[in-house]
Amino acid sequence: MTMRVGAVVAIVGSLILAPPLMAQEAGPQTGAGVDQQILPGIDGTALGLLPSRATGLPTDLWSSSTSSRVVRDIRAVKGTGTPSARALFERLLLAEAIPPEGDTGEMLAARIEALLELGSLDAAEAMLARAPVTASDAEIVALALDVAALTNRSAPACARLAARPGLSPGLAHTIWCKARHGEWPLAKLTLDTAVALDQFDPVMADHLHWFLDSEAFPPTTELPLPEPMTALAFALRESTGQVRAPGPLPLAWMDGDLTGNRTLRARMAAAEALARGGVLPPSVLFSAYRAGSPAASGGIWGRAQAVQDFDAALRSNDTETVIAALHEMDSLLAPLGLRAAAAREYGSALGAIPVGEADDLVAHYMLLDGRSAGARAWMPDPAPYADRVAYAIQMTPPAPMPDEPPRHDRDILSRAIYDAFDTAIEDPIAPGAIGSRLLDALRILDAGTMVETDDLRRALILLRRAGQDRLARAIAVETLFLGDRG
């Protein structure tokens, strides 16, 4: 089990209280030349990992929409908003929900695709586990095989393929599954026959030959990159120690780098990417930073050193030392989009140090961690307008704010945020429309900290109308303090 699997289990596992939802199997349907069966959730039962009592979302949150529209809207959300916006998107994807009438499984596939794009590999795997092996369509089988290749847990996906062999996304997956389940001679025969008949890509064939026979090539051989680079091709290259393709990897493909048999540098780099994406608990990232003595200066090793120096400063309990070390650490983490992760890792510790002279950065860390009372003690008097707004909106209704002329762009943004929370919600969204309206808000919030002022106000009001006040506050604070607005 990877570090991230353990972290996900710790956070999400306690919320998955209900047993797996096993819908009655529908009779087979014929389409595109292969048998298809209805996926669970299509017969009126809710499918998801997080129950309504954990998400605050009704199970009929999609009932006012159509399956095709929901699939389109899910795919339109990029998941590039602030950490709390991405957390809301993941919660929406994982919520137990009854698909709209007429859905034939495309919604489940769209939810799993979106989870993989966010980097939530374990959550995608768990969602797949809720669908019975015999109830699959081609897209679900393909997604299951991608997840299996990336997690190195092949049994469920290969059982799904064995139950529905006509839904295989390609011969490479069939060969891989046969080998994974001990049918090595048959896998090799299938590959050799396909190659002999010129029915197999030669580059992918070489990767499979090496996978099937560790002595097929000299250890120093560098195979050409397959095109396209699929999850299976990536996994095969990893298993034979091939050089990775240049450029960033999809987040879900970085899960393997969190395991103990990777270099510390690789573990830290993967943890940074996944924490920045909001799918990895900050504790996993900072545990990686603390895992060993930095091997060099600057770059990722410089960030690890700054974290370890800040830990040492906290142990000193000297306020000036702590603040100086905090500013140094933040100067290295914030440009990488890791300030929110640092605030959640250290909010409690900062709340325990003696209050010294006013310091905006300490106040911002406390606000980002939801510790408004502690933040107030660190604010100067008078505090910047944005700080006062972030503090005021933690109350319901928000504390009164004077109508001051804006001095900076951040003041204009702050006023829009305040107005969004000072507006009484008299028209809550009907339960059946909540899912679609939340996706509307999330598309706006994909702009992150550079969201337009009026758009942000509209999105925050939508979240409040959907009953998501707590996350709306967190998104507002992150928009104020994670960006570069003056």
CSV table of C-alpha atoms in Angstrom, one decimal:
chain,number,residue,atom,x,y,z
A,1,MET,CA,0.0,0.0,0.0
A,2,THR,CA,1.4,3.4,-1.0
A,3,MET,CA,1.8,6.3,1.4
A,4,ARG,CA,-1.2,8.0,-0.4
A,5,VAL,CA,-3.4,4.9,-0.1
A,6,GLY,CA,-2.9,5.0,3.7
A,7,ALA,CA,-3.6,8.7,3.7
A,8,VAL,CA,-6.8,8.3,1.7
A,9,VAL,CA,-8.0,5.5,3.9
A,10,ALA,CA,-7.4,7.6,7.0
A,11,ILE,CA,-9.5,10.5,5.7
A,12,VAL,CA,-12.1,8.9,3.5
A,13,GLY,CA,-12.3,5.4,4.8
A,14,SER,CA,-14.1,6.4,8.0
A,15,LEU,CA,-16.8,8.0,5.8
A,16,ILE,CA,-17.6,4.9,3.8
A,17,LEU,CA,-19.9,3.5,6.3
A,18,ALA,CA,-22.4,1.7,4.1
A,19,PRO,CA,-21.7,-1.7,2.6
A,20,PRO,CA,-21.0,-1.8,-1.2
A,21,LEU,CA,-24.2,-1.1,-3.2
A,22,MET,CA,-24.8,-4.2,-5.3
A,23,ALA,CA,-27.7,-3.4,-7.6
A,24,GLN,CA,-29.7,-6.2,-9.1
A,25,GLU,CA,-28.2,-7.2,-12.4
A,26,ALA,CA,-30.2,-6.3,-15.4
A,27,GLY,CA,-30.5,-8.5,-18.3
A,28,PRO,CA,-28.0,-8.2,-21.1
A,29,GLN,CA,-28.5,-5.6,-23.8
A,30,THR,CA,-26.9,-5.8,-27.2
A,31,GLY,CA,-25.1,-2.8,-28.7
A,32,ALA,CA,-22.2,-2.2,-31.1
A,33,GLY,CA,-21.8,-6.0,-31.6
A,34,VAL,CA,-21.2,-6.8,-27.9
A,35,ASP,CA,-23.3,-7.6,-24.9
A,36,GLN,CA,-23.7,-4.7,-22.6
A,37,GLN,CA,-25.2,-4.8,-19.1
A,38,ILE,CA,-26.7,-2.0,-17.0
A,39,LEU,CA,-24.3,-0.6,-14.4
A,40,PRO,CA,-25.3,-0.2,-10.7
A,41,GLY,CA,-27.0,2.9,-9.8
A,42,ILE,CA,-29.1,2.9,-13.0
A,43,ASP,CA,-32.0,1.1,-11.4
A,44,GLY,CA,-32.6,3.9,-8.9
A,45,THR,CA,-30.0,3.1,-6.3
A,46,ALA,CA,-27.3,5.6,-5.3
A,47,LEU,CA,-23.7,4.9,-6.4
A,48,GLY,CA,-20.8,6.6,-4.7
A,49,LEU,CA,-18.3,6.4,-1.8
A,50,LEU,CA,-19.4,9.2,0.5
A,51,PRO,CA,-22.9,9.0,2.0
A,52,SER,CA,-25.1,12.0,2.1
A,53,ARG,CA,-24.6,12.5,5.8
A,54,ALA,CA,-20.8,13.0,5.1
A,55,THR,CA,-21.1,15.3,2.1
A,56,GLY,CA,-24.2,17.3,3.0
A,57,LEU,CA,-25.4,16.6,-0.6
A,58,PRO,CA,-28.8,14.9,-1.3
A,59,THR,CA,-28.7,11.6,-3.2
A,60,ASP,CA,-31.0,13.0,-5.9
A,61,LEU,CA,-28.7,16.0,-6.6
A,62,TRP,CA,-28.8,15.1,-10.4
A,63,SER,CA,-32.5,14.4,-10.8
A,64,SER,CA,-33.4,17.7,-12.5
A,65,SER,CA,-30.8,17.2,-15.3
A,66,THR,CA,-30.1,14.7,-18.0
A,67,SER,CA,-27.2,12.2,-18.1
A,68,SER,CA,-25.7,13.7,-21.2
A,69,ARG,CA,-25.7,17.2,-19.7
A,70,VAL,CA,-24.1,16.0,-16.5
A,71,VAL,CA,-21.4,14.2,-18.3
A,72,ARG,CA,-20.7,17.2,-20.4
A,73,ASP,CA,-20.6,19.5,-17.4
A,74,ILE,CA,-18.3,17.2,-15.4
A,75,ARG,CA,-15.9,17.1,-18.3
A,76,ALA,CA,-16.0,20.9,-18.6
A,77,VAL,CA,-14.6,21.3,-15.0
A,78,LYS,CA,-10.8,21.4,-15.2
A,79,GLY,CA,-10.2,21.1,-11.4
A,80,THR,CA,-7.7,24.0,-11.5
A,81,GLY,CA,-9.3,26.1,-8.8
A,82,THR,CA,-8.1,26.7,-5.3
A,83,PRO,CA,-7.5,23.7,-3.0
A,84,SER,CA,-11.0,23.9,-1.5
A,85,ALA,CA,-12.6,24.2,-4.9
A,86,ARG,CA,-10.8,21.0,-6.0
A,87,ALA,CA,-11.9,19.4,-2.7
A,88,LEU,CA,-15.5,20.3,-3.5
A,89,PHE,CA,-15.2,18.8,-7.0
A,90,GLU,CA,-13.8,15.6,-5.6
A,91,ARG,CA,-16.6,15.4,-3.0
A,92,LEU,CA,-19.2,15.9,-5.7
A,93,LEU,CA,-17.6,13.1,-7.7
A,94,LEU,CA,-17.5,10.7,-4.7
A,95,ALA,CA,-21.0,11.5,-3.3
A,96,GLU,CA,-23.6,8.7,-3.3
A,97,ALA,CA,-25.9,9.8,-6.0
A,98,ILE,CA,-28.7,8.4,-8.1
A,99,PRO,CA,-27.9,9.0,-11.8
A,100,PRO,CA,-30.5,10.8,-13.9
A,101,GLU,CA,-33.2,8.8,-15.5
A,102,GLY,CA,-32.0,7.1,-18.7
A,103,ASP,CA,-28.3,7.0,-17.7
A,104,THR,CA,-26.7,3.8,-19.0
A,105,GLY,CA,-23.4,4.1,-17.2
A,106,GLU,CA,-21.7,7.1,-18.8
A,107,MET,CA,-22.0,9.1,-15.6
A,108,LEU,CA,-19.9,6.6,-13.6
A,109,ALA,CA,-17.3,6.6,-16.3
A,110,ALA,CA,-17.2,10.4,-16.4
A,111,ARG,CA,-16.9,10.6,-12.6
A,112,ILE,CA,-14.0,8.1,-12.6
A,113,GLU,CA,-12.2,9.9,-15.5
A,114,ALA,CA,-12.5,13.2,-13.6
A,115,LEU,CA,-11.1,11.6,-10.4
A,116,LEU,CA,-8.1,10.3,-12.4
A,117,GLU,CA,-7.5,13.7,-13.9
A,118,LEU,CA,-7.5,15.2,-10.4
A,119,GLY,CA,-4.9,12.5,-9.4
A,120,SER,CA,-7.3,10.6,-7.1
A,121,LEU,CA,-6.2,7.2,-8.2
A,122,ASP,CA,-7.3,5.3,-5.1
A,123,ALA,CA,-10.7,7.0,-5.1
A,124,ALA,CA,-11.2,6.0,-8.7
A,125,GLU,CA,-10.2,2.4,-7.9
A,126,ALA,CA,-12.7,2.4,-5.0
A,127,MET,CA,-15.5,3.8,-7.3
A,128,LEU,CA,-14.8,1.0,-9.8
A,129,ALA,CA,-15.0,-1.6,-7.0
A,130,ARG,CA,-18.7,-0.5,-6.5
A,131,ALA,CA,-19.6,-1.7,-9.9
A,132,PRO,CA,-20.1,-5.6,-10.1
A,133,VAL,CA,-17.6,-7.4,-12.3
A,134,THR,CA,-20.3,-8.6,-14.7
A,135,ALA,CA,-21.9,-5.2,-15.1
A,136,SER,CA,-19.5,-3.2,-17.3
A,137,ASP,CA,-19.3,-1.3,-20.5
A,138,ALA,CA,-16.3,-0.8,-22.7
A,139,GLU,CA,-15.4,2.6,-21.1
A,140,ILE,CA,-15.5,1.1,-17.6
A,141,VAL,CA,-13.4,-1.9,-18.6
A,142,ALA,CA,-10.8,0.5,-20.1
A,143,LEU,CA,-10.7,2.7,-17.0
A,144,ALA,CA,-10.4,-0.3,-14.8
A,145,LEU,CA,-7.4,-1.6,-16.7
A,146,ASP,CA,-5.7,1.8,-16.6
A,147,VAL,CA,-6.2,1.9,-12.8
A,148,ALA,CA,-4.9,-1.6,-12.5
A,149,ALA,CA,-1.8,-0.8,-14.5
A,150,LEU,CA,-1.0,2.3,-12.3
A,151,THR,CA,-1.7,0.6,-9.0
A,152,ASN,CA,-0.2,-2.8,-9.8
A,153,ARG,CA,-3.4,-4.3,-8.5
A,154,SER,CA,-4.7,-6.2,-11.5
A,155,ALA,CA,-7.1,-8.8,-10.2
A,156,PRO,CA,-10.3,-6.8,-10.2
A,157,ALA,CA,-9.8,-5.3,-13.6
A,158,CYS,CA,-8.6,-8.5,-15.2
A,159,ALA,CA,-11.6,-10.4,-13.7
A,160,ARG,CA,-13.8,-7.7,-15.3
A,161,LEU,CA,-12.1,-8.2,-18.6
A,162,ALA,CA,-12.4,-12.0,-18.3
A,163,ALA,CA,-16.1,-11.7,-17.7
A,164,ARG,CA,-16.5,-9.4,-20.8
A,165,PRO,CA,-13.6,-10.3,-23.1
A,166,GLY,CA,-15.3,-8.6,-26.1
A,167,LEU,CA,-14.9,-5.2,-24.3
A,168,SER,CA,-11.1,-5.3,-24.2
A,169,PRO,CA,-9.6,-2.0,-25.3
A,170,GLY,CA,-6.8,-3.8,-27.1
A,171,LEU,CA,-4.8,-6.9,-27.4
A,172,ALA,CA,-2.0,-5.5,-25.2
A,173,HIS,CA,-4.3,-5.4,-22.2
A,174,THR,CA,-5.5,-9.0,-22.9
A,175,ILE,CA,-1.9,-10.2,-23.0
A,176,TRP,CA,-1.0,-8.2,-19.9
A,177,CYS,CA,-3.9,-9.7,-17.9
A,178,LYS,CA,-3.1,-13.3,-19.0
A,179,ALA,CA,0.5,-12.8,-17.8
A,180,ARG,CA,-0.5,-11.1,-14.5
A,181,HIS,CA,-2.7,-14.2,-13.7
A,182,GLY,CA,-0.1,-16.8,-14.5
A,183,GLU,CA,-0.9,-17.7,-18.1
A,184,TRP,CA,2.6,-16.8,-19.3
A,185,PRO,CA,2.8,-19.3,-22.1
A,186,LEU,CA,-0.6,-18.3,-23.5
A,187,ALA,CA,0.3,-14.6,-23.2
A,188,LYS,CA,3.6,-15.1,-25.1
A,189,LEU,CA,1.9,-17.2,-27.8
A,190,THR,CA,-0.7,-14.6,-28.3
A,191,LEU,CA,1.9,-11.8,-28.6
A,192,ASP,CA,4.1,-13.8,-30.9
A,193,THR,CA,1.2,-14.7,-33.2
A,194,ALA,CA,0.0,-11.1,-33.4
A,195,VAL,CA,3.5,-9.9,-34.2
A,196,ALA,CA,3.9,-12.6,-36.9
A,197,LEU,CA,0.7,-11.6,-38.5
A,198,ASP,CA,1.8,-7.9,-38.4
A,199,GLN,CA,-1.2,-7.0,-36.2
A,200,PHE,CA,0.7,-5.4,-33.4
A,201,ASP,CA,2.7,-2.2,-32.9
A,202,PRO,CA,6.4,-3.2,-32.8
A,203,VAL,CA,7.3,-0.7,-30.1
A,204,MET,CA,4.5,-1.9,-27.8
A,205,ALA,CA,5.4,-5.5,-28.7
A,206,ASP,CA,9.0,-4.9,-27.5
A,207,HIS,CA,7.7,-3.6,-24.2
A,208,LEU,CA,5.5,-6.6,-23.7
A,209,HIS,CA,8.3,-9.0,-24.7
A,210,TRP,CA,10.5,-7.5,-22.0
A,211,PHE,CA,7.6,-7.7,-19.5
A,212,LEU,CA,7.1,-11.4,-20.3
A,213,ASP,CA,10.8,-12.3,-20.4
A,214,SER,CA,13.2,-10.3,-18.2
A,215,GLU,CA,16.1,-11.5,-20.3
A,216,ALA,CA,14.6,-10.6,-23.7
A,217,PHE,CA,16.9,-7.5,-23.9
A,218,PRO,CA,20.2,-6.4,-22.3
A,219,PRO,CA,19.5,-4.5,-19.1
A,220,THR,CA,20.9,-1.2,-20.6
A,221,THR,CA,18.5,-1.3,-23.6
A,222,GLU,CA,16.5,1.9,-24.1
A,223,LEU,CA,13.2,1.2,-25.9
A,224,PRO,CA,11.6,3.9,-28.0
A,225,LEU,CA,8.7,5.7,-26.5
A,226,PRO,CA,5.3,4.2,-27.4
A,227,GLU,CA,2.8,6.5,-29.1
A,228,PRO,CA,0.5,7.2,-27.6
A,229,MET,CA,1.8,6.8,-24.0
A,230,THR,CA,-1.0,5.0,-22.3
A,231,ALA,CA,-1.2,4.0,-18.7
A,232,LEU,CA,-0.3,0.4,-19.6
A,233,ALA,CA,2.7,1.5,-21.6
A,234,PHE,CA,3.9,3.8,-18.8
A,235,ALA,CA,3.5,0.9,-16.3
A,236,LEU,CA,5.4,-1.5,-18.6
A,237,ARG,CA,8.3,1.0,-18.9
A,238,GLU,CA,8.4,1.5,-15.2
A,239,SER,CA,8.6,-2.2,-14.6
A,240,THR,CA,11.7,-2.5,-16.8
A,241,GLY,CA,13.4,0.7,-15.6
A,242,GLN,CA,13.0,2.7,-18.8
A,243,VAL,CA,13.6,6.4,-18.9
A,244,ARG,CA,10.5,8.5,-18.6
A,245,ALA,CA,9.2,10.7,-21.3
A,246,PRO,CA,10.1,14.4,-20.9
A,247,GLY,CA,7.5,16.7,-19.5
A,248,PRO,CA,5.0,16.5,-16.6
A,249,LEU,CA,3.2,13.3,-15.9
A,250,PRO,CA,-0.6,13.0,-15.4
A,251,LEU,CA,-1.1,13.3,-11.6
A,252,ALA,CA,-2.6,9.8,-11.3
A,253,TRP,CA,0.6,8.3,-12.8
A,254,MET,CA,2.7,9.7,-10.0
A,255,ASP,CA,1.1,7.6,-7.3
A,256,GLY,CA,3.9,5.0,-7.6
A,257,ASP,CA,6.5,7.5,-6.7
A,258,LEU,CA,5.2,7.8,-3.2
A,259,THR,CA,6.3,4.3,-2.3
A,260,GLY,CA,9.3,3.6,-0.2
A,261,ASN,CA,11.4,2.0,-3.0
A,262,ARG,CA,11.6,5.3,-4.9
A,263,THR,CA,14.3,7.9,-4.2
A,264,LEU,CA,13.5,10.5,-1.6
A,265,ARG,CA,13.8,13.2,-4.3
A,266,ALA,CA,11.2,11.4,-6.4
A,267,ARG,CA,8.9,10.9,-3.4
A,268,MET,CA,9.1,14.6,-2.6
A,269,ALA,CA,8.5,15.7,-6.2
A,270,ALA,CA,5.4,13.5,-6.5
A,271,ALA,CA,4.1,14.6,-3.1
A,272,GLU,CA,4.5,18.2,-4.1
A,273,ALA,CA,2.5,17.7,-7.3
A,274,LEU,CA,-0.3,15.8,-5.6
A,275,ALA,CA,-0.5,18.1,-2.6
A,276,ARG,CA,-0.6,21.1,-4.9
A,277,GLY,CA,-3.4,19.4,-6.8
A,278,GLY,CA,-5.3,19.0,-3.5
A,279,VAL,CA,-5.6,15.2,-3.5
A,280,LEU,CA,-2.8,14.4,-1.1
A,281,PRO,CA,-3.1,15.3,2.6
A,282,PRO,CA,-0.4,17.9,3.6
A,283,SER,CA,0.9,15.5,6.3
A,284,VAL,CA,2.2,13.1,3.6
A,285,LEU,CA,4.1,15.9,1.8
A,286,PHE,CA,5.7,17.2,5.0
A,287,SER,CA,6.6,13.7,6.1
A,288,ALA,CA,8.5,13.4,2.8
A,289,TYR,CA,10.3,16.7,3.5
A,290,ARG,CA,11.3,15.4,6.9
A,291,ALA,CA,12.3,11.9,5.7
A,292,GLY,CA,16.1,12.6,5.4
A,293,SER,CA,18.9,15.1,5.4
A,294,PRO,CA,18.8,17.2,2.2
A,295,ALA,CA,21.3,15.9,-0.3
A,296,ALA,CA,22.0,19.2,-1.9
A,297,SER,CA,21.1,22.9,-1.7
A,298,GLY,CA,18.5,24.8,-3.6
A,299,GLY,CA,15.5,23.4,-5.5
A,300,ILE,CA,13.5,20.7,-3.8
A,301,TRP,CA,16.3,20.0,-1.3
A,302,GLY,CA,16.2,23.7,-0.3
A,303,ARG,CA,12.4,23.4,0.4
A,304,ALA,CA,13.0,20.3,2.5
A,305,GLN,CA,15.7,22.1,4.4
A,306,ALA,CA,13.4,25.1,5.0
A,307,VAL,CA,10.7,22.8,6.4
A,308,GLN,CA,13.2,21.1,8.7
A,309,ASP,CA,14.5,24.5,9.8
A,310,PHE,CA,10.9,25.7,10.5
A,311,ASP,CA,10.3,22.5,12.6
A,312,ALA,CA,13.4,23.3,14.6
A,313,ALA,CA,12.2,26.9,15.1
A,314,LEU,CA,8.9,25.7,16.4
A,315,ARG,CA,10.7,23.5,18.9
A,316,SER,CA,12.5,26.6,20.2
A,317,ASN,CA,9.2,28.2,21.0
A,318,ASP,CA,10.9,31.6,20.3
A,319,THR,CA,8.4,33.8,18.5
A,320,GLU,CA,10.9,35.8,16.5
A,321,THR,CA,12.8,32.7,15.4
A,322,VAL,CA,9.6,31.0,14.4
A,323,ILE,CA,8.4,34.0,12.3
A,324,ALA,CA,11.7,34.4,10.5
A,325,ALA,CA,11.7,30.7,9.6
A,326,LEU,CA,8.1,30.8,8.5
A,327,HIS,CA,8.8,33.6,6.1
A,328,GLU,CA,11.8,31.7,4.7
A,329,MET,CA,9.8,28.5,4.2
A,330,ASP,CA,6.8,30.3,2.7
A,331,SER,CA,9.1,32.2,0.2
A,332,LEU,CA,10.0,28.8,-1.2
A,333,LEU,CA,6.7,26.9,-1.0
A,334,ALA,CA,4.2,29.7,-2.0
A,335,PRO,CA,5.5,30.1,-5.5
A,336,LEU,CA,4.8,26.4,-6.1
A,337,GLY,CA,1.2,26.7,-4.9
A,338,LEU,CA,2.0,25.0,-1.6
A,339,ARG,CA,1.0,27.7,0.9
A,340,ALA,CA,-2.4,26.2,1.6
A,341,ALA,CA,-0.8,22.8,2.3
A,342,ALA,CA,1.7,24.5,4.7
A,343,ALA,CA,-1.0,26.4,6.5
A,344,ARG,CA,-3.0,23.2,7.1
A,345,GLU,CA,0.1,21.4,8.3
A,346,TYR,CA,1.2,24.2,10.7
A,347,GLY,CA,-1.9,26.1,11.7
A,348,SER,CA,-2.2,24.3,15.0
A,349,ALA,CA,1.5,24.7,15.8
A,350,LEU,CA,1.4,28.5,15.0
A,351,GLY,CA,-1.6,28.8,17.3
A,352,ALA,CA,0.4,27.5,20.2
A,353,ILE,CA,3.4,30.0,20.0
A,354,PRO,CA,3.3,33.2,22.1
A,355,VAL,CA,1.8,36.1,20.1
A,356,GLY,CA,4.4,38.6,19.2
A,357,GLU,CA,4.3,41.7,17.0
A,358,ALA,CA,1.7,41.8,14.3
A,359,ASP,CA,2.6,39.7,11.2
A,360,ASP,CA,0.3,39.4,8.2
A,361,LEU,CA,1.8,36.0,7.1
A,362,VAL,CA,1.0,34.3,10.4
A,363,ALA,CA,-2.5,35.8,10.2
A,364,HIS,CA,-3.0,34.5,6.7
A,365,TYR,CA,-1.7,31.0,7.7
A,366,MET,CA,-4.2,30.9,10.5
A,367,LEU,CA,-7.1,32.1,8.3
A,368,LEU,CA,-6.2,29.5,5.6
A,369,ASP,CA,-6.4,26.9,8.4
A,370,GLY,CA,-9.8,28.1,9.6
A,371,ARG,CA,-8.4,29.6,12.8
A,372,SER,CA,-10.0,33.0,12.6
A,373,ALA,CA,-9.8,33.8,16.4
A,374,GLY,CA,-6.0,33.0,16.4
A,375,ALA,CA,-5.6,35.0,13.2
A,376,ARG,CA,-7.1,38.2,14.7
A,377,ALA,CA,-4.4,38.3,17.4
A,378,TRP,CA,-1.7,38.6,14.7
A,379,MET,CA,-3.3,41.3,12.6
A,380,PRO,CA,-2.0,44.8,12.8
A,381,ASP,CA,-4.3,47.6,13.9
A,382,PRO,CA,-5.7,48.7,11.6
A,383,ALA,CA,-5.6,45.5,9.6
A,384,PRO,CA,-5.6,45.4,5.8
A,385,TYR,CA,-9.0,45.4,4.3
A,386,ALA,CA,-8.7,41.9,2.9
A,387,ASP,CA,-7.7,40.5,6.4
A,388,ARG,CA,-10.7,42.1,8.0
A,389,VAL,CA,-13.0,40.7,5.3
A,390,ALA,CA,-11.5,37.2,5.7
A,391,TYR,CA,-12.1,37.5,9.4
A,392,ALA,CA,-15.6,39.0,9.1
A,393,ILE,CA,-17.0,36.3,6.8
A,394,GLN,CA,-16.2,33.6,9.4
A,395,MET,CA,-19.3,34.8,11.3
A,396,THR,CA,-23.0,34.3,10.3
A,397,PRO,CA,-24.1,36.9,9.4
A,398,PRO,CA,-20.7,38.4,8.7
A,399,ALA,CA,-19.4,41.1,11.0
A,400,PRO,CA,-20.2,44.6,9.9
A,401,MET,CA,-17.6,46.3,7.6
A,402,PRO,CA,-17.3,50.0,6.8
A,403,ASP,CA,-17.8,50.9,3.2
A,404,GLU,CA,-14.3,52.1,2.4
A,405,PRO,CA,-13.0,53.2,-1.0
A,406,PRO,CA,-10.7,50.4,-2.4
A,407,ARG,CA,-7.0,51.1,-2.5
A,408,HIS,CA,-5.8,48.0,-4.2
A,409,ASP,CA,-7.2,45.3,-6.5
A,410,ARG,CA,-7.4,42.9,-3.6
A,411,ASP,CA,-9.7,45.4,-1.8
A,412,ILE,CA,-12.1,45.3,-4.8
A,413,LEU,CA,-12.0,41.5,-4.6
A,414,SER,CA,-12.5,41.6,-0.8
A,415,ARG,CA,-15.6,43.7,-1.1
A,416,ALA,CA,-17.1,41.4,-3.6
A,417,ILE,CA,-16.4,38.5,-1.3
A,418,TYR,CA,-18.0,40.3,1.6
A,419,ASP,CA,-21.1,41.1,-0.4
A,420,ALA,CA,-21.5,37.4,-1.3
A,421,PHE,CA,-21.7,36.5,2.3
A,422,ASP,CA,-23.7,39.6,3.4
A,423,THR,CA,-26.4,38.5,1.0
A,424,ALA,CA,-29.3,36.7,2.6
A,425,ILE,CA,-30.0,33.3,0.9
A,426,GLU,CA,-33.8,33.3,0.3
A,427,ASP,CA,-33.9,31.0,-2.7
A,428,PRO,CA,-31.9,27.8,-1.9
A,429,ILE,CA,-31.4,25.5,-4.9
A,430,ALA,CA,-33.8,22.7,-5.2
A,431,PRO,CA,-32.2,19.3,-4.2
A,432,GLY,CA,-32.4,17.9,-7.7
A,433,ALA,CA,-30.6,20.8,-9.3
A,434,ILE,CA,-27.8,21.0,-6.7
A,435,GLY,CA,-25.3,18.9,-8.6
A,436,SER,CA,-25.6,20.9,-11.9
A,437,ARG,CA,-25.4,24.2,-10.1
A,438,LEU,CA,-22.3,23.2,-8.2
A,439,LEU,CA,-20.7,22.3,-11.5
A,440,ASP,CA,-21.6,25.7,-12.8
A,441,ALA,CA,-19.8,27.3,-9.8
A,442,LEU,CA,-16.8,25.0,-10.2
A,443,ARG,CA,-16.3,26.0,-13.8
A,444,ILE,CA,-16.1,29.6,-12.7
A,445,LEU,CA,-13.7,28.7,-9.9
A,446,ASP,CA,-11.4,26.9,-12.3
A,447,ALA,CA,-9.8,30.4,-12.8
A,448,GLY,CA,-8.3,30.0,-9.3
A,449,THR,CA,-7.0,33.1,-7.6
A,450,MET,CA,-7.3,35.0,-10.9
A,451,VAL,CA,-11.0,34.7,-11.1
A,452,GLU,CA,-12.9,37.8,-12.1
A,453,THR,CA,-14.4,39.7,-9.2
A,454,ASP,CA,-18.1,39.5,-10.3
A,455,ASP,CA,-17.7,35.9,-11.3
A,456,LEU,CA,-16.3,35.0,-7.9
A,457,ARG,CA,-19.2,36.7,-6.1
A,458,ARG,CA,-21.7,34.8,-8.3
A,459,ALA,CA,-19.9,31.5,-7.7
A,460,LEU,CA,-19.8,32.0,-3.9
A,461,ILE,CA,-23.5,32.8,-3.8
A,462,LEU,CA,-24.2,29.7,-5.8
A,463,LEU,CA,-22.2,27.6,-3.3
A,464,ARG,CA,-24.2,29.2,-0.4
A,465,ARG,CA,-27.5,28.5,-2.2
A,466,ALA,CA,-26.4,24.9,-2.4
A,467,GLY,CA,-25.7,24.7,1.3
A,468,GLN,CA,-21.9,24.8,1.0
A,469,ASP,CA,-21.2,27.8,3.2
A,470,ARG,CA,-18.1,26.3,4.9
A,471,LEU,CA,-16.4,25.5,1.6
A,472,ALA,CA,-17.4,28.9,0.2
A,473,ARG,CA,-15.6,30.6,3.1
A,474,ALA,CA,-12.5,28.5,2.5
A,475,ILE,CA,-12.5,29.2,-1.2
A,476,ALA,CA,-12.9,33.0,-0.5
A,477,VAL,CA,-10.0,33.0,1.9
A,478,GLU,CA,-7.8,31.0,-0.5
A,479,THR,CA,-8.6,33.4,-3.3
A,480,LEU,CA,-7.5,36.3,-1.2
A,481,PHE,CA,-4.3,34.9,0.2
A,482,LEU,CA,-2.9,32.3,-2.3
A,483,GLY,CA,-2.6,34.7,-5.3
A,484,ASP,CA,-0.5,37.7,-6.2
A,485,ARG,CA,-3.1,40.4,-6.3
A,486,GLY,CA,-1.8,43.7,-4.9
